Amino acid sequence: MSRSVASGVVPADLLPYIESDEEACKLVELIDWASLPRHIAIIMDGNGRWARHQGLPRVEGHRAGITAVREVVETAARAGIETLTLYAFSAENWKRPKEEIDALMELLKEYLSRELGTMLEHSIRFESIGRLDGLPEDVQEDVRNAIAATSANDGMRFIIALNYGGRTELVDAFRAALENVRSGELDPGDLDESWIAEHLYTAGVADPDLLIRTSGELRISNFMLYQIAYAEIWVTSRLWPDFRRADLLQSIVDFQKRERRYGSVGGETG
Ligand code: FPP
């Protein structure tokens, strides 16, 4: 079923999913399938503006955003991406009107109950990062159930950031370090980058290679501050509800044209 192109083998699972999408089919030919970004993280932005452009309440923008979430999760899983992280609710989003927060929580619950089948079908492992215990009890329960139901899956790791803040994540890691020093489990001299990485919410997950932000804003918004140190940033003016599989594939094509130097000199310069 899989098709050989100049730059590797297109995953068999992806072809039937994109065959009616001409733009996606063209992009698939441009991707080097042997060197995909291992971890793609997305700051989904622009739901409110999308709704305003349509003359709809903000909540309808979030509802339309779910369509984009479904498409991106399925495309990434079929394409063989190892980890996909979506920023769904930040620690700062509690400042929004109560009706909007309630609607977001409801949409998350609906999404989890409707999409569990897709996650199981594609062997997706669902996880969350953020202070889960700050969410309403029923949402926590649904999130924990989805994590448990998919924990034996060995396909793409799909992480949703909920009640997540990059700075609170660092605060939690610093607290863990102090606790460990106090209890004698950690010598301060042994505190290094790998210790910190292993005490972030993303312990055991490779850092994002590609960070996507929609709606054209050039901000990080307190997202994965430690982990994105060397991520390639790709910004599109597309509002999140309009983001489609072709946009994801385009971001991968562009990512593969970047030269990642990690602080060293370029291949040709040295
Ligand atoms: C940003 O748009 C979007 C959010 C804060 C929430 C994203 C949530 C979803 C797409 C739905 C639930 C998610 C999942 C994973 C089931 P904004 O409201 O800040 O847009 P604006 O900047 O145009 O106002």
mmCIF file of N, CA and C in Angstrom, residues 57-104:
data_model
loop_
_atom_site.group_PDB
_atom_site.id
_atom_site.type_symbol
_atom_site.label_atom_id
_atom_site.label_comp_id
_atom_site.label_asym_id
_atom_site.label_seq_id
_atom_site.Cartn_x
_atom_site.Cartn_y
_atom_site.Cartn_z
ATOM 1 N N PRO A 57 -20.922 33.978 18.106
ATOM 2 C CA PRO A 57 -20.308 34.105 19.439
ATOM 3 C C PRO A 57 -18.959 33.377 19.486
ATOM 4 N N ARG A 58 -18.060 33.830 20.371
ATOM 5 C CA ARG A 58 -16.703 33.257 20.471
ATOM 6 C C ARG A 58 -16.705 31.741 20.614
ATOM 7 N N VAL A 59 -17.696 31.257 21.376
ATOM 8 C CA VAL A 59 -17.755 29.811 21.635
ATOM 9 C C VAL A 59 -17.856 29.019 20.327
ATOM 10 N N GLU A 60 -18.515 29.604 19.324
ATOM 11 C CA GLU A 60 -18.641 28.901 18.048
ATOM 12 C C GLU A 60 -17.275 28.764 17.366
ATOM 13 N N GLY A 61 -16.391 29.707 17.655
ATOM 14 C CA GLY A 61 -15.024 29.602 17.134
ATOM 15 C C GLY A 61 -14.313 28.407 17.752
ATOM 16 N N HIS A 62 -14.533 28.210 19.052
ATOM 17 C CA HIS A 62 -13.908 27.052 19.717
ATOM 18 C C HIS A 62 -14.503 25.750 19.175
ATOM 19 N N ARG A 63 -15.837 25.779 18.968
ATOM 20 C CA ARG A 63 -16.474 24.563 18.437
ATOM 21 C C ARG A 63 -15.898 24.231 17.053
ATOM 22 N N ALA A 64 -15.738 25.263 16.219
ATOM 23 C CA ALA A 64 -15.169 25.035 14.876
ATOM 24 C C ALA A 64 -13.701 24.585 14.997
ATOM 25 N N GLY A 65 -13.041 25.024 16.065
ATOM 26 C CA GLY A 65 -11.650 24.630 16.291
ATOM 27 C C GLY A 65 -11.517 23.126 16.514
ATOM 28 N N ILE A 66 -12.574 22.504 16.996
ATOM 29 C CA ILE A 66 -12.531 21.056 17.233
ATOM 30 C C ILE A 66 -12.357 20.292 15.915
ATOM 31 N N THR A 67 -12.961 20.804 14.850
ATOM 32 C CA THR A 67 -12.815 20.147 13.540
ATOM 33 C C THR A 67 -11.336 20.128 13.149
ATOM 34 N N ALA A 68 -10.666 21.277 13.386
ATOM 35 C CA ALA A 68 -9.238 21.352 13.066
ATOM 36 C C ALA A 68 -8.443 20.392 13.951
ATOM 37 N N VAL A 69 -8.822 20.309 15.229
ATOM 38 C CA VAL A 69 -8.115 19.394 16.148
ATOM 39 C C VAL A 69 -8.229 17.961 15.617
ATOM 40 N N ARG A 70 -9.447 17.569 15.249
ATOM 41 C CA ARG A 70 -9.648 16.184 14.783
ATOM 42 C C ARG A 70 -8.800 15.901 13.552
ATOM 43 N N GLU A 71 -8.802 16.852 12.620
ATOM 44 C CA GLU A 71 -8.070 16.636 11.368
ATOM 45 C C GLU A 71 -6.549 16.576 11.603
ATOM 46 N N VAL A 72 -6.069 17.463 12.448
ATOM 47 C CA VAL A 72 -4.621 17.511 12.697
ATOM 48 C C VAL A 72 -4.158 16.261 13.463
ATOM 49 N N VAL A 73 -4.947 15.845 14.444
ATOM 50 C CA VAL A 73 -4.563 14.655 15.216
ATOM 51 C C VAL A 73 -4.516 13.439 14.289
ATOM 52 N N GLU A 74 -5.538 13.280 13.457
ATOM 53 C CA GLU A 74 -5.562 12.095 12.595
ATOM 54 C C GLU A 74 -4.456 12.144 11.537
ATOM 55 N N THR A 75 -4.228 13.332 10.977
ATOM 56 C CA THR A 75 -3.159 13.453 9.962
ATOM 57 C C THR A 75 -1.799 13.130 10.584
ATOM 58 N N ALA A 76 -1.547 13.724 11.759
ATOM 59 C CA ALA A 76 -0.238 13.516 12.397
ATOM 60 C C ALA A 76 -0.042 12.041 12.750
ATOM 61 N N ALA A 77 -1.094 11.412 13.265
ATOM 62 C CA ALA A 77 -0.979 10.003 13.654
ATOM 63 C C ALA A 77 -0.719 9.143 12.416
ATOM 64 N N ARG A 78 -1.473 9.391 11.338
ATOM 65 C CA ARG A 78 -1.301 8.604 10.122
ATOM 66 C C ARG A 78 0.051 8.872 9.476
ATOM 67 N N ALA A 79 0.571 10.086 9.648
ATOM 68 C CA ALA A 79 1.858 10.452 9.032
ATOM 69 C C ALA A 79 3.045 9.865 9.800
ATOM 70 N N GLY A 80 2.793 9.363 10.989
ATOM 71 C CA GLY A 80 3.886 8.756 11.747
ATOM 72 C C GLY A 80 4.632 9.719 12.658
ATOM 73 N N ILE A 81 3.986 10.832 13.000
ATOM 74 C CA ILE A 81 4.601 11.758 13.960
ATOM 75 C C ILE A 81 4.607 11.072 15.335
ATOM 76 N N GLU A 82 5.726 11.190 16.026
ATOM 77 C CA GLU A 82 5.860 10.495 17.317
ATOM 78 C C GLU A 82 5.025 11.160 18.411
ATOM 79 N N THR A 83 5.083 12.496 18.470
ATOM 80 C CA THR A 83 4.365 13.227 19.526
ATOM 81 C C THR A 83 3.740 14.501 18.975
ATOM 82 N N LEU A 84 2.486 14.723 19.341
ATOM 83 C CA LEU A 84 1.794 15.968 18.976
ATOM 84 C C LEU A 84 1.274 16.581 20.271
ATOM 85 N N THR A 85 1.630 17.855 20.507
ATOM 86 C CA THR A 85 1.111 18.527 21.704
ATOM 87 C C THR A 85 0.277 19.732 21.287
ATOM 88 N N LEU A 86 -0.927 19.827 21.815
ATOM 89 C CA LEU A 86 -1.813 20.956 21.518
ATOM 90 C C LEU A 86 -2.064 21.771 22.779
ATOM 91 N N TYR A 87 -1.926 23.088 22.635
ATOM 92 C CA TYR A 87 -2.129 24.002 23.769
ATOM 93 C C TYR A 87 -3.617 24.373 23.789
ATOM 94 N N ALA A 88 -4.378 23.737 24.646
ATOM 95 C CA ALA A 88 -5.833 23.918 24.607
ATOM 96 C C ALA A 88 -6.348 24.907 25.651
ATOM 97 N N PHE A 89 -5.687 24.935 26.831
ATOM 98 C CA PHE A 89 -6.184 25.833 27.883
ATOM 99 C C PHE A 89 -5.013 26.229 28.770
ATOM 100 N N SER A 90 -4.703 27.515 28.760
ATOM 101 C CA SER A 90 -3.534 27.951 29.522
ATOM 102 C C SER A 90 -3.927 28.297 30.961
ATOM 103 N N ALA A 91 -2.915 28.368 31.811
ATOM 104 C CA ALA A 91 -3.150 28.733 33.219
ATOM 105 C C ALA A 91 -3.717 30.154 33.301
ATOM 106 N N GLU A 92 -3.515 30.933 32.234
ATOM 107 C CA GLU A 92 -4.011 32.323 32.209
ATOM 108 C C GLU A 92 -5.441 32.411 31.644
ATOM 109 N N ASN A 93 -5.899 31.331 30.998
ATOM 110 C CA ASN A 93 -7.233 31.373 30.366
ATOM 111 C C ASN A 93 -8.377 31.467 31.365
ATOM 112 N N TRP A 94 -8.088 31.278 32.666
ATOM 113 C CA TRP A 94 -9.145 31.426 33.692
ATOM 114 C C TRP A 94 -9.641 32.861 33.747
ATOM 115 N N LYS A 95 -8.873 33.792 33.132
ATOM 116 C CA LYS A 95 -9.285 35.209 33.147
ATOM 117 C C LYS A 95 -10.432 35.455 32.161
ATOM 118 N N ARG A 96 -10.781 34.473 31.349
ATOM 119 C CA ARG A 96 -11.856 34.657 30.351
ATOM 120 C C ARG A 96 -13.231 34.596 31.025
ATOM 121 N N PRO A 97 -14.273 35.089 30.336
ATOM 122 C CA PRO A 97 -15.606 35.035 30.947
ATOM 123 C C PRO A 97 -16.001 33.588 31.294
ATOM 124 N N LYS A 98 -16.760 33.450 32.405
ATOM 125 C CA LYS A 98 -17.119 32.116 32.896
ATOM 126 C C LYS A 98 -17.823 31.266 31.825
ATOM 127 N N GLU A 99 -18.706 31.916 31.043
ATOM 128 C CA GLU A 99 -19.442 31.136 30.021
ATOM 129 C C GLU A 99 -18.472 30.546 28.999
ATOM 130 N N GLU A 100 -17.429 31.300 28.663
ATOM 131 C CA GLU A 100 -16.469 30.789 27.669
ATOM 132 C C GLU A 100 -15.666 29.624 28.263
ATOM 133 N N ILE A 101 -15.280 29.772 29.536
ATOM 134 C CA ILE A 101 -14.516 28.690 30.182
ATOM 135 C C ILE A 101 -15.384 27.433 30.267
ATOM 136 N N ASP A 102 -16.639 27.614 30.695
ATOM 137 C CA ASP A 102 -17.545 26.458 30.803
ATOM 138 C C ASP A 102 -17.713 25.785 29.448
ATOM 139 N N ALA A 103 -17.844 26.610 28.398
ATOM 140 C CA ALA A 103 -18.045 26.034 27.061
ATOM 141 C C ALA A 103 -16.795 25.265 26.627
ATOM 142 N N LEU A 104 -15.608 25.801 26.932
ATOM 143 C CA LEU A 104 -14.366 25.104 26.555
ATOM 144 C C LEU A 104 -14.264 23.753 27.264
#
